[in-house]
């Protein structure tokens, strides 16, 4: 890992995200500390430790309040405290309106352009605004008490209004925001009441820098601002917006994973044992192993993937028994009806496929319907001959990158939806369109029939690209950009 802290010089980082880096929960009469899985926390936690910053997040754990002071503060990591976590507590109404409602039933489908799932309610918007205010007050308080000059970094679509609200209450030296999901074109944003889309865009313009995963999303954002915010002057060529006497930069910073960590996990002796066990169970007699890994979310194209597999086994009977598909699917956002329905649909379709095609020695799809550890995932990624990523839209898709990092034997093929950020970032996958089932089926067949030498060439290319695109490179490029913006401003002020 590079020395990320150097980019902050004498400044400190105040981070705002919905999920917290450490959660205290009651378990069997004791209090346990849990760290949510995912690359973001593992990349940012060392930076926060090195710079002794403050992380502001929703205190969602059942024992969080008991373990924090009256302002919601607790020092973390609990075993070796190095930075401050400021928890903001939400009641059920706030969680329903801000998180499940506006964030996940309005902005999530809208940004992924899956408007059939879009469910706008005025009440959701009211709670979203209130909760953004609540978080902005907490961040502003942390800015005021910081001993070093603070930079505020906001994560994601849960906080579209926060930058402007923080700016009106405090004076950090820079506010920036990373948008993890796609940004929709103006015709889609138009589905929101116009005062709501106006507030969202103006809220985001409270930042000094807004970071997107791909050029396309950055251009969509610039297009929306240019169309809806008539008092902003948008320079799409230079990706700068002049608004309210300030300049806002719009940047492209594709996120990645801790490549070395995944590679090491795949090399572990336990991982090799898992590979042998998995292949012993599912790859006997030259059979290939297919793999998919996702949260059960309608953006991931799970029904479309199951449809393509059905058609493959229907249209090409010789492909039956040629490969077994492992579907690793973790339940997600089950409080929302559309997610529960998707999960039921997935389970029953897998059952139907298995009933229809199974033979005495072969079960077509093995459904692993739970969250599994990174160690187990690394073994599965290494064992797989093909990995299917079929998102209908996806900001980046880290599963694709994790598969490539774990392919230490360079034998696997990545079949990747062209609607993922990853498809624009790594070159060597078989690209498919999940809306075109015939093309999807052809993509799976090509992958299954690909020669060993072509597999190796493609995988080596992707692995080389990935090594220079780790999550630490992502972090370093964003922090170095913020450092340059601050330096340019300081110079301009001193010359004035
Ligand atoms: P997600 O929509 O959650 O992220 P993704 O990027 O694929 O999508 O990350 C999912 C993570 O969860 C991966 O690290 C994966 O290993 C893990 N995971 C999935 N299923 C699992 C299971 N059954 N068990 C254990 N772990 C599992 C959002 C955006 C993405 C963007 C990321 C990061 O939607 O487009 O890539 O943020 O910016």
Coordinates of C-alpha atoms and ligand atoms in Angstrom, one line a residue:
X1 CA 0.0 0.0 0.0
X2 CA 1.3 3.4 -0.9
X3 CA 1.7 6.2 1.7
X4 CA -1.7 7.8 1.1
X5 CA -1.4 10.1 4.1
X6 CA 1.3 12.2 2.3
X7 CA -1.4 13.7 0.0
X8 CA -3.1 15.3 3.0
X9 CA 0.0 17.2 4.2
X10 CA -1.1 19.2 7.2
X11 CA -4.8 18.6 6.7
X12 CA -7.2 16.2 8.1
X13 CA -10.0 14.2 6.5
X14 CA -13.6 14.3 7.6
X15 CA -15.4 11.5 5.8
X16 CA -19.2 11.2 5.5
X17 CA -20.8 7.9 4.4
X18 CA -24.1 6.1 5.1
X19 CA -22.4 2.9 6.4
X20 CA -20.1 3.1 9.3
X21 CA -16.6 1.5 9.4
X22 CA -17.2 -0.3 12.8
X23 CA -20.6 -1.4 14.1
X24 CA -21.3 -2.4 17.7
X25 CA -24.0 -5.0 18.0
X26 CA -25.5 -7.0 20.9
X27 CA -24.9 -10.7 20.5
X28 CA -25.5 -13.4 23.1
X29 CA -25.5 -10.9 25.9
X30 CA -22.2 -9.4 24.8
X31 CA -21.3 -6.5 22.6
X32 CA -19.5 -7.4 19.4
X33 CA -17.6 -5.2 17.0
X34 CA -18.2 -5.8 13.3
X35 CA -16.6 -4.3 10.3
X36 CA -18.8 -4.3 7.2
X37 CA -17.3 -6.2 4.3
X38 CA -16.3 -4.3 1.2
X39 CA -13.3 -2.5 -0.3
X40 CA -14.3 1.0 0.7
X41 CA -13.9 0.5 4.4
X42 CA -10.7 -1.5 4.0
X43 CA -9.2 1.2 1.8
X44 CA -10.2 4.2 3.8
X45 CA -9.7 2.8 7.3
X46 CA -5.9 2.8 7.1
X47 CA -6.0 6.4 5.7
X48 CA -8.2 7.5 8.5
X49 CA -5.9 5.8 11.0
X50 CA -2.8 7.4 9.5
X51 CA -4.4 10.9 9.5
X52 CA -6.4 10.7 12.7
X53 CA -9.4 12.1 10.9
X54 CA -13.1 11.8 11.7
X55 CA -15.7 9.5 10.0
X56 CA -19.3 10.6 10.2
X57 CA -21.9 7.8 9.5
X58 CA -25.2 6.4 10.5
X59 CA -25.0 4.5 13.8
X60 CA -26.9 1.5 12.6
X61 CA -25.6 -1.1 15.1
X62 CA -27.9 -2.3 18.0
X63 CA -25.2 -1.4 20.6
X64 CA -23.8 1.7 18.8
X65 CA -25.5 4.2 21.1
X66 CA -24.4 2.4 24.3
X67 CA -20.8 2.4 23.1
X68 CA -20.7 6.1 22.1
X69 CA -20.6 9.4 24.1
X70 CA -23.5 11.8 24.2
X71 CA -22.5 13.3 20.8
X72 CA -22.4 9.9 19.2
X73 CA -18.5 9.8 19.2
X74 CA -16.4 6.8 19.7
X75 CA -12.7 6.2 19.0
X76 CA -11.9 3.4 16.6
X77 CA -10.6 0.8 15.8
X78 CA -12.0 -0.2 19.2
X79 CA -8.9 -2.4 20.0
X80 CA -6.4 0.3 19.1
X81 CA -8.1 3.7 18.8
X82 CA -6.7 6.0 16.2
X83 CA -9.5 8.1 14.8
X84 CA -12.9 9.4 15.7
X85 CA -16.2 7.9 14.5
X86 CA -19.2 10.2 14.9
X87 CA -22.4 8.3 14.7
X88 CA -25.6 9.9 13.7
X89 CA -28.7 8.1 15.0
X90 CA -31.8 7.7 12.9
X91 CA -35.3 6.7 14.1
X92 CA -37.5 4.3 12.1
X93 CA -39.3 7.0 10.2
X94 CA -36.0 8.5 9.1
X95 CA -34.6 5.1 8.0
X96 CA -37.8 4.4 6.1
X97 CA -38.0 7.8 4.3
X98 CA -34.3 8.7 3.8
X99 CA -32.7 5.2 3.3
X100 CA -35.3 2.8 2.1
X101 CA -37.5 5.4 0.5
X102 CA -35.6 8.3 -1.3
X103 CA -32.2 6.7 -1.5
X104 CA -33.2 3.2 -2.5
X105 CA -36.7 3.4 -4.0
X106 CA -36.1 6.8 -5.8
X107 CA -32.5 7.6 -6.5
X108 CA -31.2 4.0 -6.9
X109 CA -33.6 3.0 -9.7
X110 CA -33.4 6.5 -11.3
X111 CA -29.6 6.5 -11.5
X112 CA -29.6 3.0 -12.9
X113 CA -32.3 4.1 -15.4
X114 CA -34.6 1.2 -14.3
X115 CA -37.6 3.4 -14.0
X116 CA -40.1 0.5 -13.5
X117 CA -38.8 0.3 -10.0
X118 CA -39.0 4.1 -9.4
X119 CA -41.4 4.9 -6.6
X120 CA -41.5 8.6 -5.8
X121 CA -43.3 9.9 -2.6
X122 CA -43.2 13.5 -1.2
X123 CA -42.7 12.0 2.3
X124 CA -39.5 10.2 1.2
X125 CA -38.1 13.5 -0.1
X126 CA -39.0 15.4 3.1
X127 CA -37.1 12.8 5.2
X128 CA -34.2 12.7 2.8
X129 CA -33.8 16.5 3.2
X130 CA -34.1 16.3 7.0
X131 CA -31.6 13.5 7.3
X132 CA -29.1 15.3 5.0
X133 CA -29.5 18.3 7.3
X134 CA -28.9 16.2 10.3
X135 CA -25.7 14.7 8.9
X136 CA -24.5 18.1 7.6
X137 CA -24.9 19.6 11.1
X138 CA -22.7 16.7 12.5
X139 CA -20.1 17.2 9.8
X140 CA -20.1 21.0 10.3
X141 CA -19.6 20.5 14.1
X142 CA -16.6 18.2 13.3
X143 CA -15.1 20.8 10.9
X144 CA -15.4 23.5 13.6
X145 CA -13.6 21.3 16.2
X146 CA -10.9 20.0 13.9
X147 CA -7.3 20.8 15.0
X148 CA -5.9 20.6 11.5
X149 CA -7.4 22.2 8.3
X150 CA -10.2 19.8 7.3
X151 CA -11.2 18.4 3.9
X152 CA -14.7 16.9 3.8
X153 CA -15.2 13.9 1.6
X154 CA -18.8 12.7 1.0
X155 CA -19.6 9.2 -0.3
X156 CA -22.5 8.4 -2.6
X157 CA -26.0 9.2 -3.5
X158 CA -27.4 9.1 0.1
X159 CA -26.0 12.6 0.6
X160 CA -26.7 14.6 -2.6
X161 CA -27.7 17.6 -0.5
X162 CA -25.0 17.5 2.1
X163 CA -22.2 19.5 0.4
X164 CA -24.3 22.6 0.1
X165 CA -25.7 22.3 3.6
X166 CA -22.2 21.8 5.1
X167 CA -20.9 24.8 3.2
X168 CA -23.6 27.0 4.6
X169 CA -22.7 26.0 8.1
X170 CA -18.9 25.8 8.2
X171 CA -15.7 26.5 6.2
X172 CA -13.7 23.4 5.4
X173 CA -10.9 24.0 2.9
X174 CA -12.4 21.7 0.3
X175 CA -15.6 19.6 -0.1
X176 CA -15.7 16.7 -2.5
X177 CA -18.0 13.8 -3.3
X178 CA -17.6 10.3 -4.9
X179 CA -20.7 9.1 -6.7
X180 CA -20.5 5.3 -6.7
X181 CA -23.4 4.6 -9.0
X182 CA -24.3 5.8 -12.6
X183 CA -25.6 9.3 -13.1
X184 CA -28.7 9.4 -15.4
X185 CA -29.3 11.6 -18.5
X186 CA -31.6 14.5 -18.2
X187 CA -34.6 12.8 -19.7
X188 CA -34.5 10.3 -16.7
X189 CA -33.8 13.0 -14.0
X190 CA -36.9 14.7 -15.4
X191 CA -39.1 12.0 -13.7
X192 CA -38.5 13.8 -10.4
X193 CA -40.6 16.8 -9.5
X194 CA -38.7 19.8 -10.9
X195 CA -38.1 21.4 -7.5
X196 CA -36.6 18.1 -6.3
X197 CA -34.2 17.6 -9.2
X198 CA -33.2 21.3 -8.9
X199 CA -32.4 20.9 -5.2
X200 CA -30.4 17.7 -5.8
X201 CA -28.2 19.3 -8.5
X202 CA -27.7 22.5 -6.5
X203 CA -26.9 20.3 -3.5
X204 CA -24.2 18.5 -5.4
X205 CA -22.8 21.8 -6.7
X206 CA -21.9 22.6 -3.1
X207 CA -18.9 20.4 -3.8
X208 CA -15.6 21.7 -5.1
X209 CA -14.9 18.4 -6.9
X210 CA -17.4 15.7 -7.9
X211 CA -16.0 12.3 -8.8
X212 CA -17.7 9.7 -11.0
X213 CA -16.7 6.2 -12.1
X214 CA -16.8 6.8 -15.8
X215 CA -16.7 9.6 -18.4
X216 CA -20.3 8.8 -19.4
X217 CA -21.7 9.4 -15.9
X218 CA -19.6 12.6 -15.6
X219 CA -21.0 13.8 -19.0
X220 CA -24.6 13.0 -17.9
X221 CA -24.2 15.1 -14.8
X222 CA -22.7 18.0 -16.8
X223 CA -25.7 17.6 -19.2
X224 CA -28.2 17.7 -16.4
X225 CA -26.6 20.8 -14.8
X226 CA -26.4 22.6 -18.2
X227 CA -30.1 21.8 -18.9
X228 CA -31.7 22.4 -15.5
X229 CA -29.5 24.9 -13.6
X230 CA -29.7 28.0 -15.8
X231 CA -27.6 30.2 -13.5
X232 CA -24.7 27.7 -13.8
X233 CA -22.1 28.0 -16.6
X234 CA -21.1 24.5 -17.7
X235 CA -17.9 23.9 -19.6
X236 CA -18.3 20.2 -20.6
X237 CA -15.0 20.1 -22.5
X238 CA -13.0 21.0 -19.5
X239 CA -15.5 19.4 -17.1
X240 CA -15.9 22.5 -15.0
X241 CA -19.0 24.3 -13.8
X242 CA -19.0 27.9 -12.8
X243 CA -21.7 28.5 -10.2
X244 CA -22.5 30.9 -7.4
X245 CA -19.0 32.5 -7.8
X246 CA -17.2 29.2 -7.5
X247 CA -15.7 26.6 -9.9
X248 CA -16.7 23.0 -9.5
X249 CA -14.6 20.3 -11.1
X250 CA -16.2 17.1 -12.4
X251 CA -13.7 14.2 -12.5
X252 CA -13.5 10.6 -13.5
X253 CA -12.0 8.2 -11.0
X254 CA -12.8 4.5 -11.5
X255 CA -12.8 2.6 -8.2
X256 CA -11.1 -0.7 -7.8
X257 CA -10.2 -3.3 -5.2
X258 CA -7.2 -4.2 -3.0
X259 CA -5.7 -6.4 -5.8
X260 CA -2.8 -7.7 -3.7
X261 CA -5.2 -8.8 -0.9
X262 CA -7.4 -10.8 -3.2
X263 CA -4.4 -12.3 -5.0
X264 CA -2.9 -13.4 -1.7
X265 CA -6.2 -14.9 -0.6
X266 CA -6.3 -16.9 -3.8
X267 CA -2.8 -18.2 -3.2
X268 CA -3.5 -19.3 0.4
X269 CA -3.2 -23.0 1.0
X270 CA -6.8 -23.0 2.3
X271 CA -7.9 -21.4 -0.9
X272 CA -6.3 -24.1 -2.9
X273 CA -8.0 -26.7 -0.8
X274 CA -11.3 -25.0 -1.5
X275 CA -10.5 -24.9 -5.2
X276 CA -9.9 -28.7 -5.1
X277 CA -13.0 -29.4 -3.1
X278 CA -15.2 -27.2 -5.4
X279 CA -13.7 -28.7 -8.6
X280 CA -14.0 -32.2 -7.1
X281 CA -17.7 -31.6 -6.5
X282 CA -18.6 -29.7 -9.7
X283 CA -15.9 -30.2 -12.4
X284 CA -15.6 -33.9 -12.6
X285 CA -15.1 -35.4 -16.1
X286 CA -13.9 -32.2 -17.7
X287 CA -17.0 -30.3 -16.7
X288 CA -16.5 -26.5 -16.4
X289 CA -17.6 -24.4 -13.4
X290 CA -19.4 -21.1 -13.9
X291 CA -19.8 -18.5 -11.2
X292 CA -21.8 -15.4 -10.4
X293 CA -21.6 -13.4 -7.2
X294 CA -23.9 -10.5 -6.3
X295 CA -26.2 -8.8 -3.9
X296 CA -29.7 -9.8 -4.9
X297 CA -30.5 -6.5 -6.7
X298 CA -32.5 -5.9 -9.8
X299 CA -29.6 -3.9 -11.3
X300 CA -27.5 -7.1 -11.4
X301 CA -29.5 -8.8 -14.1
X302 CA -30.1 -12.1 -12.2
X303 CA -33.3 -13.1 -14.0
X304 CA -31.7 -12.2 -17.4
X305 CA -28.7 -14.5 -16.5
X306 CA -31.1 -17.3 -15.5
X307 CA -33.0 -16.8 -18.8
X308 CA -29.8 -17.0 -20.8
X309 CA -28.7 -20.2 -19.0
X310 CA -32.2 -21.8 -19.7
X311 CA -31.9 -20.9 -23.4
X312 CA -28.4 -22.2 -23.6
X313 CA -29.3 -25.6 -22.1
X314 CA -32.6 -25.7 -24.2
X315 CA -31.1 -24.7 -27.5
X316 CA -27.8 -26.6 -27.1
X317 CA -28.5 -29.9 -25.4
X318 CA -24.9 -30.9 -25.8
X319 CA -24.1 -28.1 -23.3
X320 CA -26.0 -29.9 -20.6
X321 CA -23.6 -31.6 -18.2
X322 CA -20.8 -29.6 -19.8
X323 CA -20.8 -27.0 -17.0
X324 CA -22.3 -26.3 -13.6
X325 CA -23.2 -22.8 -12.5
X326 CA -22.6 -21.6 -8.9
X327 CA -24.8 -18.7 -8.1
X328 CA -23.6 -16.9 -4.9
X329 CA -26.3 -14.4 -4.0
X330 CA -26.5 -12.4 -0.8
X331 CA -29.9 -11.1 0.3
X332 CA -30.0 -7.3 0.2
X333 CA -32.5 -4.5 1.1
X334 CA -35.1 -7.2 2.0
X335 CA -37.3 -4.5 3.7
X336 CA -38.3 -3.4 0.2
X337 CA -41.0 -5.5 -1.6
X338 CA -39.3 -5.3 -5.0
X339 CA -36.2 -6.9 -3.5
X340 CA -38.2 -9.6 -1.8
X341 CA -40.0 -10.5 -5.0
X342 CA -36.7 -10.7 -6.9
X343 CA -35.3 -13.0 -4.3
X344 CA -38.4 -15.3 -4.5
X345 CA -38.3 -15.2 -8.3
X346 CA -34.6 -16.2 -8.3
X347 CA -35.1 -19.1 -5.9
X348 CA -38.1 -20.5 -7.8
X349 CA -36.4 -20.0 -11.3
X350 CA -33.3 -21.9 -10.1
X351 CA -35.6 -24.7 -8.8
X352 CA -37.5 -24.8 -12.2
X353 CA -34.2 -24.9 -14.2
X354 CA -32.8 -27.7 -12.0
X355 CA -36.1 -29.7 -12.2
X356 CA -36.1 -29.4 -15.9
X357 CA -32.5 -30.1 -16.8
X358 CA -30.9 -32.1 -14.0
X359 CA -29.7 -35.6 -14.6
X360 CA -28.6 -38.4 -12.4
X361 CA -25.1 -37.0 -12.1
X362 CA -25.6 -33.4 -12.6
X363 CA -27.3 -30.4 -11.0
X364 CA -27.2 -27.4 -13.4
X365 CA -27.3 -24.6 -10.8
X366 CA -26.0 -24.6 -7.3
X367 CA -27.5 -21.7 -5.4
X368 CA -25.5 -20.4 -2.4
X369 CA -28.0 -18.0 -1.0
X370 CA -26.0 -16.2 1.7
X371 CA -23.1 -13.8 2.4
X372 CA -19.8 -15.6 2.3
X373 CA -16.4 -14.5 3.5
X374 CA -13.7 -13.0 1.2
X375 CA -11.6 -16.2 1.8
X376 CA -14.4 -18.4 0.5
X377 CA -15.1 -16.0 -2.4
X378 CA -11.4 -16.0 -3.4
X379 CA -11.4 -19.8 -3.6
X380 CA -14.6 -19.8 -5.7
X381 CA -13.1 -17.1 -8.0
X382 CA -10.0 -19.1 -8.5
X383 CA -11.9 -22.4 -9.1
X384 CA -14.2 -20.9 -11.7
X385 CA -13.7 -21.4 -15.5
X386 CA -16.1 -18.6 -16.3
X387 CA -17.6 -15.7 -14.3
X388 CA -20.9 -14.2 -15.5
X389 CA -21.5 -10.5 -14.6
X390 CA -24.8 -9.5 -16.2
X391 CA -25.7 -6.1 -14.7
X392 CA -28.3 -4.0 -16.4
X393 CA -26.5 -1.0 -15.2
X394 CA -23.6 -0.9 -12.6
X395 CA -21.4 2.0 -11.5
X396 CA -18.3 -0.1 -11.6
X397 CA -18.9 -3.8 -10.4
X398 CA -16.1 -5.0 -8.2
X399 CA -17.0 -8.6 -8.6
X400 CA -15.5 -8.5 -12.1
X401 CA -12.2 -7.1 -10.7
X402 CA -12.2 -9.6 -7.8
X403 CA -12.5 -12.5 -10.2
X404 CA -9.6 -11.2 -12.3
X405 CA -7.4 -10.7 -9.2
X406 CA -8.1 -14.2 -8.0
X407 CA -7.5 -15.9 -11.3
X408 CA -3.9 -16.7 -10.4
X409 CA -3.9 -19.8 -12.7
X410 CA -5.1 -17.5 -15.6
X411 CA -7.6 -20.1 -16.9
X412 CA -10.9 -18.3 -16.4
X413 CA -13.0 -16.2 -18.8
X414 CA -14.9 -13.1 -17.7
X415 CA -18.3 -12.6 -19.4
X416 CA -19.1 -9.0 -18.6
X417 CA -22.1 -6.8 -19.2
X418 CA -21.2 -3.8 -21.4
X419 CA -23.3 -1.7 -19.0
X420 CA -20.8 -1.9 -16.1
X421 CA -18.2 0.7 -15.4
X422 CA -15.7 -2.2 -15.3
X423 CA -16.3 -2.9 -19.0
X424 CA -14.9 0.6 -19.8
X425 CA -12.0 0.0 -17.4
X426 CA -10.6 -3.4 -18.2
X427 CA -10.1 -4.9 -21.6
X428 CA -10.1 -8.7 -22.1
X429 CA -13.6 -9.8 -21.1
X430 CA -16.3 -11.2 -23.5
X431 CA -18.7 -8.3 -23.5
X432 CA -22.4 -9.0 -23.5
X433 CA -25.7 -7.1 -23.5
X434 CA -28.0 -8.7 -20.9
X435 CA -31.1 -7.4 -22.6
X436 CA -30.2 -9.4 -25.7
X437 CA -30.6 -13.0 -24.6
X438 CA -29.4 -14.5 -27.9
X439 CA -26.2 -12.5 -27.7
X440 CA -25.8 -13.4 -24.0
X441 CA -26.1 -17.1 -24.8
X442 CA -23.5 -16.8 -27.6
X443 CA -21.2 -15.1 -25.1
X444 CA -21.5 -17.9 -22.6
X445 CA -20.8 -20.5 -25.4
X446 CA -17.8 -18.6 -26.6
X447 CA -16.4 -18.5 -23.1
X448 CA -17.0 -22.2 -22.6
X449 CA -15.4 -23.1 -25.9
X450 CA -12.4 -20.7 -25.7
X451 CA -9.0 -22.3 -26.1
X452 CA -6.6 -22.3 -23.2
X453 CA -4.1 -20.1 -24.9
X454 CA -6.7 -17.4 -25.7
X455 CA -8.0 -17.5 -22.1
X456 CA -4.5 -17.0 -20.8
X457 CA -3.8 -14.1 -23.1
X458 CA -7.0 -12.3 -22.2
X459 CA -6.6 -13.0 -18.5
X460 CA -3.0 -11.9 -18.4
X461 CA -4.0 -8.6 -20.1
X462 CA -6.7 -7.9 -17.6
X463 CA -4.4 -8.8 -14.6
X464 CA -1.7 -6.4 -15.9
X465 CA -4.3 -3.6 -16.2
X466 CA -5.7 -4.3 -12.8
X467 CA -2.4 -4.2 -11.0
X468 CA -2.0 -0.5 -12.0
X469 CA -5.7 0.2 -11.1
X470 CA -5.9 -0.8 -7.4
X471 CA -8.1 0.9 -4.8
X472 CA -5.0 2.6 -3.5
X473 CA -4.3 4.1 -6.9
X474 CA -7.9 5.3 -6.9
X475 CA -7.5 6.9 -3.5
X476 CA -4.2 8.4 -4.3
X477 CA -5.4 10.0 -7.6
X478 CA -8.4 11.6 -5.8
X479 CA -6.4 12.9 -2.9
X480 CA -3.7 14.2 -5.2
X481 CA -6.3 16.0 -7.3
X482 CA -7.7 17.6 -4.1
X483 CA -4.2 18.7 -3.1
X484 CA -3.7 20.3 -6.5
X485 CA -7.0 22.1 -6.4
X486 CA -6.1 23.5 -3.0
X487 CA -2.6 24.5 -4.1
X488 CA -4.0 26.3 -7.3
X489 CA -6.5 28.2 -5.1
X490 CA -3.9 29.2 -2.6
X491 CA -1.7 30.5 -5.4
X492 CA -4.5 32.4 -7.0
X493 CA -5.4 34.0 -3.6
X494 CA -1.8 35.0 -2.9
X495 CA -1.5 36.6 -6.4
X496 CA -4.8 38.5 -6.0
Ligands
LIG1 P1 -22.5 -2.9 -5.2 O1 -23.8 -2.6 -6.0 O2 -22.7 -3.5 -3.9 O3 -21.6 -1.6 -5.1 P2 -20.2 -4.4 -6.4 O4 -19.3 -3.3 -7.0 O5 -20.3 -5.6 -7.3 O6 -21.7 -3.9 -6.2 O7 -19.7 -4.8 -5.0 C1 -20.3 -5.8 -4.3 C2 -19.3 -6.3 -3.2 O8 -20.1 -7.2 -2.4 C3 -18.2 -7.1 -3.8 O9 -17.0 -6.8 -3.0 C4 -18.6 -8.6 -3.6 O10 -17.5 -9.5 -3.3 C5 -19.4 -8.5 -2.4 N1 -20.5 -9.6 -2.4 C6 -21.4 -9.7 -3.3 N2 -22.1 -10.8 -3.1 C7 -21.6 -11.4 -2.0 C8 -21.8 -12.6 -1.3 N3 -22.8 -13.4 -1.6 N4 -21.0 -12.9 -0.2 C9 -20.0 -12.0 0.1 N5 -19.7 -10.9 -0.5 C10 -20.5 -10.6 -1.6 C11 -21.8 -0.2 -5.4 C12 -22.1 0.1 -6.9 C13 -21.0 -0.6 -7.8 C14 -19.6 -0.1 -7.4 C15 -19.4 -0.2 -5.9 C16 -18.1 0.5 -5.5 O11 -23.4 -0.4 -7.3 O12 -21.3 -0.3 -9.2 O13 -18.7 -0.9 -8.1 O14 -20.5 0.4 -5.2 O15 -18.1 1.8 -5.9

